[in-house]
PDB file of C-alpha atoms and ligand atoms in Angstrom:
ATOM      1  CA  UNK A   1     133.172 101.339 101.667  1.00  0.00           C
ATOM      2  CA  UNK A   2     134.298 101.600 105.259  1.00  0.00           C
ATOM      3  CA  UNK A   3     131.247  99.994 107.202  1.00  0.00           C
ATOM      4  CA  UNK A   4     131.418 102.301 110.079  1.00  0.00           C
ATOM      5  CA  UNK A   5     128.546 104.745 111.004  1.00  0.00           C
ATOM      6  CA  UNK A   6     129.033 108.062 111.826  1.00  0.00           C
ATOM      7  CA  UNK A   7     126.077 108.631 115.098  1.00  0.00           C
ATOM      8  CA  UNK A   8     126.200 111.891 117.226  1.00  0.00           C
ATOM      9  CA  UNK A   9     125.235 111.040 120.907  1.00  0.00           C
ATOM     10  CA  UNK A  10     123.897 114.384 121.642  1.00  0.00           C
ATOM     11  CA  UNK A  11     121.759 115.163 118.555  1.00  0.00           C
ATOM     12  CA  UNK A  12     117.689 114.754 119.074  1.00  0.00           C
ATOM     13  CA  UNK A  13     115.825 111.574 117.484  1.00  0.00           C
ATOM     14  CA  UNK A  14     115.032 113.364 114.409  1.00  0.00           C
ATOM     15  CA  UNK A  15     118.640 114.462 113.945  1.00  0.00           C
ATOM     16  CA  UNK A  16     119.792 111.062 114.273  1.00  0.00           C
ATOM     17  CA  UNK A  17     117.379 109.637 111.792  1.00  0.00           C
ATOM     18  CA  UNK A  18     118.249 112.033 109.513  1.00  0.00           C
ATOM     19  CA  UNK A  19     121.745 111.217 109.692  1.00  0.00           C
ATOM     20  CA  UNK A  20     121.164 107.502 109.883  1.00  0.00           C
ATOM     21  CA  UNK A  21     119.079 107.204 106.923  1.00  0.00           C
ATOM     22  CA  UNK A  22     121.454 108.648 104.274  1.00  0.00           C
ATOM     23  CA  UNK A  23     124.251 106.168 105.427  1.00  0.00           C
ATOM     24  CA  UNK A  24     122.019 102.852 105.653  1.00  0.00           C
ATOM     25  CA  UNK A  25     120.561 104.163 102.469  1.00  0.00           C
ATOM     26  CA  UNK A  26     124.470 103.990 100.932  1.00  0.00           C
ATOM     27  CA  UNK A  27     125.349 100.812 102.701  1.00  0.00           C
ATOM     28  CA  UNK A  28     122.248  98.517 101.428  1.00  0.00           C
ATOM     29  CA  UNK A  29     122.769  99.846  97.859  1.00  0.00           C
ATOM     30  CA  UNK A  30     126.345  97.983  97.259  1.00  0.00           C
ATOM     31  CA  UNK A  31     125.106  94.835  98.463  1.00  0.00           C
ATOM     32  CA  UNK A  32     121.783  93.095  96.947  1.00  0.00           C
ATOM     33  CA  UNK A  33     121.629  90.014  99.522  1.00  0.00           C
ATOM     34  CA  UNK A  34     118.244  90.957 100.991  1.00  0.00           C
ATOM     35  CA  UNK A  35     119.173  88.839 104.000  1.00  0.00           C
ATOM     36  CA  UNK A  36     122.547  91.083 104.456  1.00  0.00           C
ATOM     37  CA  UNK A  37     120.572  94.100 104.190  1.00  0.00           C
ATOM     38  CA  UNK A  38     118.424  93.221 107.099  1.00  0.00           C
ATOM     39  CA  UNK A  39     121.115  92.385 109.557  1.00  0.00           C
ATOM     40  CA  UNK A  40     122.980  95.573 108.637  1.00  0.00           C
ATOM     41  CA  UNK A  41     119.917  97.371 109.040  1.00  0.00           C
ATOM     42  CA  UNK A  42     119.033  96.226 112.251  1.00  0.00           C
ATOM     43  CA  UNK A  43     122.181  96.934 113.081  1.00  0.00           C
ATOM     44  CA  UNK A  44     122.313 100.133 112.192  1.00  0.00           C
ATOM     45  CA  UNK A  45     119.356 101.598 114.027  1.00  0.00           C
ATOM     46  CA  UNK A  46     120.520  99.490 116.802  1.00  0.00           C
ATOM     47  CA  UNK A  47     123.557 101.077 117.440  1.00  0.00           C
ATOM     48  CA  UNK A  48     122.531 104.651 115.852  1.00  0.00           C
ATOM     49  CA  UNK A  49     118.995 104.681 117.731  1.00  0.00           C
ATOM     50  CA  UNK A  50     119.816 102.849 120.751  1.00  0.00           C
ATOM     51  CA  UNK A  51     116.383 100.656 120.294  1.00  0.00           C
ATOM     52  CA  UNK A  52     115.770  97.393 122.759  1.00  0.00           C
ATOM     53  CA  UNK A  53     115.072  95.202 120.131  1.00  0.00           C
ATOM     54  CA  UNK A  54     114.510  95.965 116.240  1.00  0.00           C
ATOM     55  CA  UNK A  55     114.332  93.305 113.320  1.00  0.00           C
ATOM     56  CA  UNK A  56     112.543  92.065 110.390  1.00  0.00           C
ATOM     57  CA  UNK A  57     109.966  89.048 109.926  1.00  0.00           C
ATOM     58  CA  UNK A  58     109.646  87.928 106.738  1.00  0.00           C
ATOM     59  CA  UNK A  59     106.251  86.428 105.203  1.00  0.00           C
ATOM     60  CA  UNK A  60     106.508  83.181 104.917  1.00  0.00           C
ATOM     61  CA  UNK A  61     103.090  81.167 103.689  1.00  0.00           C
ATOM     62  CA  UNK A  62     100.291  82.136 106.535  1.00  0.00           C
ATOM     63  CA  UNK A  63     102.853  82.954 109.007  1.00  0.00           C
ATOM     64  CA  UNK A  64     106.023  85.392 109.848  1.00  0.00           C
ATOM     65  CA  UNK A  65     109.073  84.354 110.847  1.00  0.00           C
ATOM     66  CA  UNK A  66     111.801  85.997 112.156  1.00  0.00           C
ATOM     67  CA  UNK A  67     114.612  87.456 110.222  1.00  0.00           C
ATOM     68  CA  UNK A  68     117.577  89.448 110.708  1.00  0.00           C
ATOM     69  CA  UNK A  69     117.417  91.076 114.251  1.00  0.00           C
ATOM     70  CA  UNK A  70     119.308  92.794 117.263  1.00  0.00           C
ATOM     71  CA  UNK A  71     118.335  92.359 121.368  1.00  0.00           C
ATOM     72  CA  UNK A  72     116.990  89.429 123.139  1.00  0.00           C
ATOM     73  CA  UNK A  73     115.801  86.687 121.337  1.00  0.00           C
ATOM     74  CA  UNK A  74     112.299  86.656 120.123  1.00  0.00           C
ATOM     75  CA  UNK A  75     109.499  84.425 119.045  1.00  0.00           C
ATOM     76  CA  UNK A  76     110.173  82.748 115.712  1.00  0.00           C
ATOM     77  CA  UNK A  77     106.452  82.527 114.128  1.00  0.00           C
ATOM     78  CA  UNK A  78     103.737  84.845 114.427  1.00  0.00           C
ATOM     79  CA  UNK A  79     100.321  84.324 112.271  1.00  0.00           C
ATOM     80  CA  UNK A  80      98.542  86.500 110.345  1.00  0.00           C
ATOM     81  CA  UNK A  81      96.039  88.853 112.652  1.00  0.00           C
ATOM     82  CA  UNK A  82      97.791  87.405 115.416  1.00  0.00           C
ATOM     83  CA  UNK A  83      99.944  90.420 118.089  1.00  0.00           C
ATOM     84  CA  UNK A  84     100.932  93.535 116.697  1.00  0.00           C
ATOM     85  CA  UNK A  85     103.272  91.944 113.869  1.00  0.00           C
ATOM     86  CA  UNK A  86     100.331  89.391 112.569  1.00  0.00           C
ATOM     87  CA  UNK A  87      98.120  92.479 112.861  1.00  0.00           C
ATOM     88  CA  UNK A  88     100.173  94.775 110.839  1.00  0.00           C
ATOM     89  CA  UNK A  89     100.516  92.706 108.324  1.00  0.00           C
ATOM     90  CA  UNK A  90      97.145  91.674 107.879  1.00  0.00           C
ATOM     91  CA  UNK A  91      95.782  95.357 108.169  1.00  0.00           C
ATOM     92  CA  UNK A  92      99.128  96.777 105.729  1.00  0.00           C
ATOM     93  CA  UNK A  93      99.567 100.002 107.858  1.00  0.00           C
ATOM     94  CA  UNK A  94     101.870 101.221 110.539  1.00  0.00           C
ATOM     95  CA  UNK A  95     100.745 100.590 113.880  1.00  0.00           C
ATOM     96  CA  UNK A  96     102.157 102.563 117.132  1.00  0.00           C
ATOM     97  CA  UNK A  97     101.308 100.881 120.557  1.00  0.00           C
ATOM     98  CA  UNK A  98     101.956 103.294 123.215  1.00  0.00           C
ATOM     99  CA  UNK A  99     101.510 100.283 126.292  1.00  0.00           C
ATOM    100  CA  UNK A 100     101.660  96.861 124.643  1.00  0.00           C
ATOM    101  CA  UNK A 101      99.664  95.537 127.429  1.00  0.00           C
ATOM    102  CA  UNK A 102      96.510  97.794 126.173  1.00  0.00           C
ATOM    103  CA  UNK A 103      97.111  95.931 122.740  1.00  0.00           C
ATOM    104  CA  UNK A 104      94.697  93.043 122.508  1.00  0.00           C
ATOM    105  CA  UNK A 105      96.549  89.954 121.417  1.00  0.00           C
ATOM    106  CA  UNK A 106      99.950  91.187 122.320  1.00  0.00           C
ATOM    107  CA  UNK A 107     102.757  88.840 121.672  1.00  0.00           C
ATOM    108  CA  UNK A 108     105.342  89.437 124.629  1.00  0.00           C
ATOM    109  CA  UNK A 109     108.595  87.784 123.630  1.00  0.00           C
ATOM    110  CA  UNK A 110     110.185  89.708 125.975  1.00  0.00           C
ATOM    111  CA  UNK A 111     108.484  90.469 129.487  1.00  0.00           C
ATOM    112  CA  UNK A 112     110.934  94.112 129.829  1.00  0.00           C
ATOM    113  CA  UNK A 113     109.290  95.304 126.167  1.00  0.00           C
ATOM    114  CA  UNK A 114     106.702  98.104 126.957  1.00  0.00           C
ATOM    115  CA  UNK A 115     106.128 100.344 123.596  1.00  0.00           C
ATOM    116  CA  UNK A 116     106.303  98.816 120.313  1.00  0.00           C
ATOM    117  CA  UNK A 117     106.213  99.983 116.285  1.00  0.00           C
ATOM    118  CA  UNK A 118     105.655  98.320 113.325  1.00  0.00           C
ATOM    119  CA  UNK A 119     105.793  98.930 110.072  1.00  0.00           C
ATOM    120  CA  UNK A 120     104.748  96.626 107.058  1.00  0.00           C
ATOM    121  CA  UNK A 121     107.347  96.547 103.677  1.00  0.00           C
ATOM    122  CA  UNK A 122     105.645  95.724 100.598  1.00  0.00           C
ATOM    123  CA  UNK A 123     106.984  94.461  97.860  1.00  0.00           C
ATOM    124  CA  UNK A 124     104.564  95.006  94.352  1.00  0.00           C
ATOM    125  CA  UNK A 125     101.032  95.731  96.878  1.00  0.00           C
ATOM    126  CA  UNK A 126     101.773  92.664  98.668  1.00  0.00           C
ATOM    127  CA  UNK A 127     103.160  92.749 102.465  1.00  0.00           C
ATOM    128  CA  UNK A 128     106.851  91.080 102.318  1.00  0.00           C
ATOM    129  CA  UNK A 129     108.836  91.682 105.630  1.00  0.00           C
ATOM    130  CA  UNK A 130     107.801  93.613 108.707  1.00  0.00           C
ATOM    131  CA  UNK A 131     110.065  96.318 110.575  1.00  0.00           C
ATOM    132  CA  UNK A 132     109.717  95.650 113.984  1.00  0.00           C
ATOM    133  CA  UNK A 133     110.826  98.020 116.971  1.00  0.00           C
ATOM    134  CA  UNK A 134     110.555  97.812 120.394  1.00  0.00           C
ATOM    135  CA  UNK A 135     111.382  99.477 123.714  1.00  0.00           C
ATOM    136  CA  UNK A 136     111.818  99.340 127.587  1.00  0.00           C
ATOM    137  CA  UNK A 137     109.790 102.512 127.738  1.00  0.00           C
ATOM    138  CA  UNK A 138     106.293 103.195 128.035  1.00  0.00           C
ATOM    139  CA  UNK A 139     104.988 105.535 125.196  1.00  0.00           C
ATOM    140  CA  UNK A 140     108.638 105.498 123.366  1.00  0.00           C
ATOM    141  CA  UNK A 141     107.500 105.906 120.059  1.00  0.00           C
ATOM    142  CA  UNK A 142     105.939 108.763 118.354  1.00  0.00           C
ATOM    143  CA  UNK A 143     105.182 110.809 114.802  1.00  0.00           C
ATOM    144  CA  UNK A 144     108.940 111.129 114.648  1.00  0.00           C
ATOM    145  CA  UNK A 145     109.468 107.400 114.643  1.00  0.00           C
ATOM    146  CA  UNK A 146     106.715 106.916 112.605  1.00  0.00           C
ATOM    147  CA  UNK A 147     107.612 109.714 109.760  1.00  0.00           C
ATOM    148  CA  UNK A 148     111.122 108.356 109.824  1.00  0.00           C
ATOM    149  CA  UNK A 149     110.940 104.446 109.542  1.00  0.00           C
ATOM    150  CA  UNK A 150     108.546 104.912 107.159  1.00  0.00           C
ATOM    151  CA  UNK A 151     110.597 106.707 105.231  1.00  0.00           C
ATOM    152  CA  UNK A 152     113.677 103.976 105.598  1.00  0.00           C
ATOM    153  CA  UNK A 153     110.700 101.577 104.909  1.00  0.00           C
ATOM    154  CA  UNK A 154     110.384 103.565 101.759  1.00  0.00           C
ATOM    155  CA  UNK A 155     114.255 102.815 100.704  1.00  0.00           C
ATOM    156  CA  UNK A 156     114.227  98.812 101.797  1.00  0.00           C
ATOM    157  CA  UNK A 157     111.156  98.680  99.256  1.00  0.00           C
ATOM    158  CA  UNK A 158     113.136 100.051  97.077  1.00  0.00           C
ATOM    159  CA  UNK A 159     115.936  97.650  96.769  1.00  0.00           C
ATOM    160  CA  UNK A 160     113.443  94.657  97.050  1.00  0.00           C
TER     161      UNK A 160
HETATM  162  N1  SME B   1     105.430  91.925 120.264  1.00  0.00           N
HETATM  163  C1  SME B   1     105.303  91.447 118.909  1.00  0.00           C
HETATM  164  C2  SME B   1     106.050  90.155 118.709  1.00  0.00           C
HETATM  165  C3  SME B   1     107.417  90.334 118.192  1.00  0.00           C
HETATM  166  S1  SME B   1     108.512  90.792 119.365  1.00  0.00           S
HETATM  167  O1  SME B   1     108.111  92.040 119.999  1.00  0.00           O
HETATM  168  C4  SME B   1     110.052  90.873 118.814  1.00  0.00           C
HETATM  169  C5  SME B   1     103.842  91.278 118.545  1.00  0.00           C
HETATM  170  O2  SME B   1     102.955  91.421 119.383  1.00  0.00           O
HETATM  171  O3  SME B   1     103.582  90.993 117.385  1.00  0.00           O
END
């Protein structure tokens, strides 16, 4: 297939999700390199949802460790319980900071993120990878981000 993504600049943030999903959906399912998938993932919502920084840690013994990613570098190992990742993990549910600096335990890897999501991928009940998104922005995210990367969540447990 063509690897090029069709992204409309002027649609809303649920518009865009609902175009992105369909074609990350279609470009995971020729390729079964987990590792692949990631980086195209990342990406993808990079360049279709404009995010700061937006990657995958993968569970690795007691810790995370970063995998596949776009924007700034970041730290490489997070434990469990530990920042928002270590905590979504260890909790296995979505959580939405609105001001990472209200979040106790907040990892800053990068001093310019302000609003953060993440979203734990599981893999037979167990926690396997975690979605990671962050922004610039105060308060960014919202139930939009949260229906929709859940839902892509829902397609990269798929095609575990
Ligand atoms: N802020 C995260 C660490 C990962 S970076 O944002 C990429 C946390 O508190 O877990």
């Amino acid at each position: 297939m063509a690897e090029e993504l069709i992204i409309s600049t002027t649609a809303s943030k649920k518009e865009k999700y609902e175009s992105l999903l369909p074609q990350i959906e279609a470009l995971i399912s020729y390729e079964d390199d987990l590792i692949a998938n990631l980086a195209n993932i990342s990406a993808a919502l990079k360049q279709g949802m404009g995010f700061f920084w937006v990657g995958f840690y993968m569970v690795k013994g007691d810790e995370l460790v970063l995998g596949p990613f776009q924007g700034p570098i970041a730290c490489t190992r997070i434990r469990m319980g530990k920042g928002v990742c270590g905590t979504a993990w260890e909790k296995n549910e979505t959580l939405l900071v609105p001001n990472v600096d209200e979040f106790p335990g907040h990892i800053a890897c990068s001093s310019a993120s302000k609003s953060e999501i993440v979203i734990p991928i599981s893999k037979a009940g167990k926690v396997t990878l975690i979605l990671d998104v962050d922004s610039e922005q105060l308060d960014d995210f919202d139930e939009v981000d949260k229906e929709w990367l859940e839902k892509l969540v829902m397609i990269v447990e798929g095609n575990l």
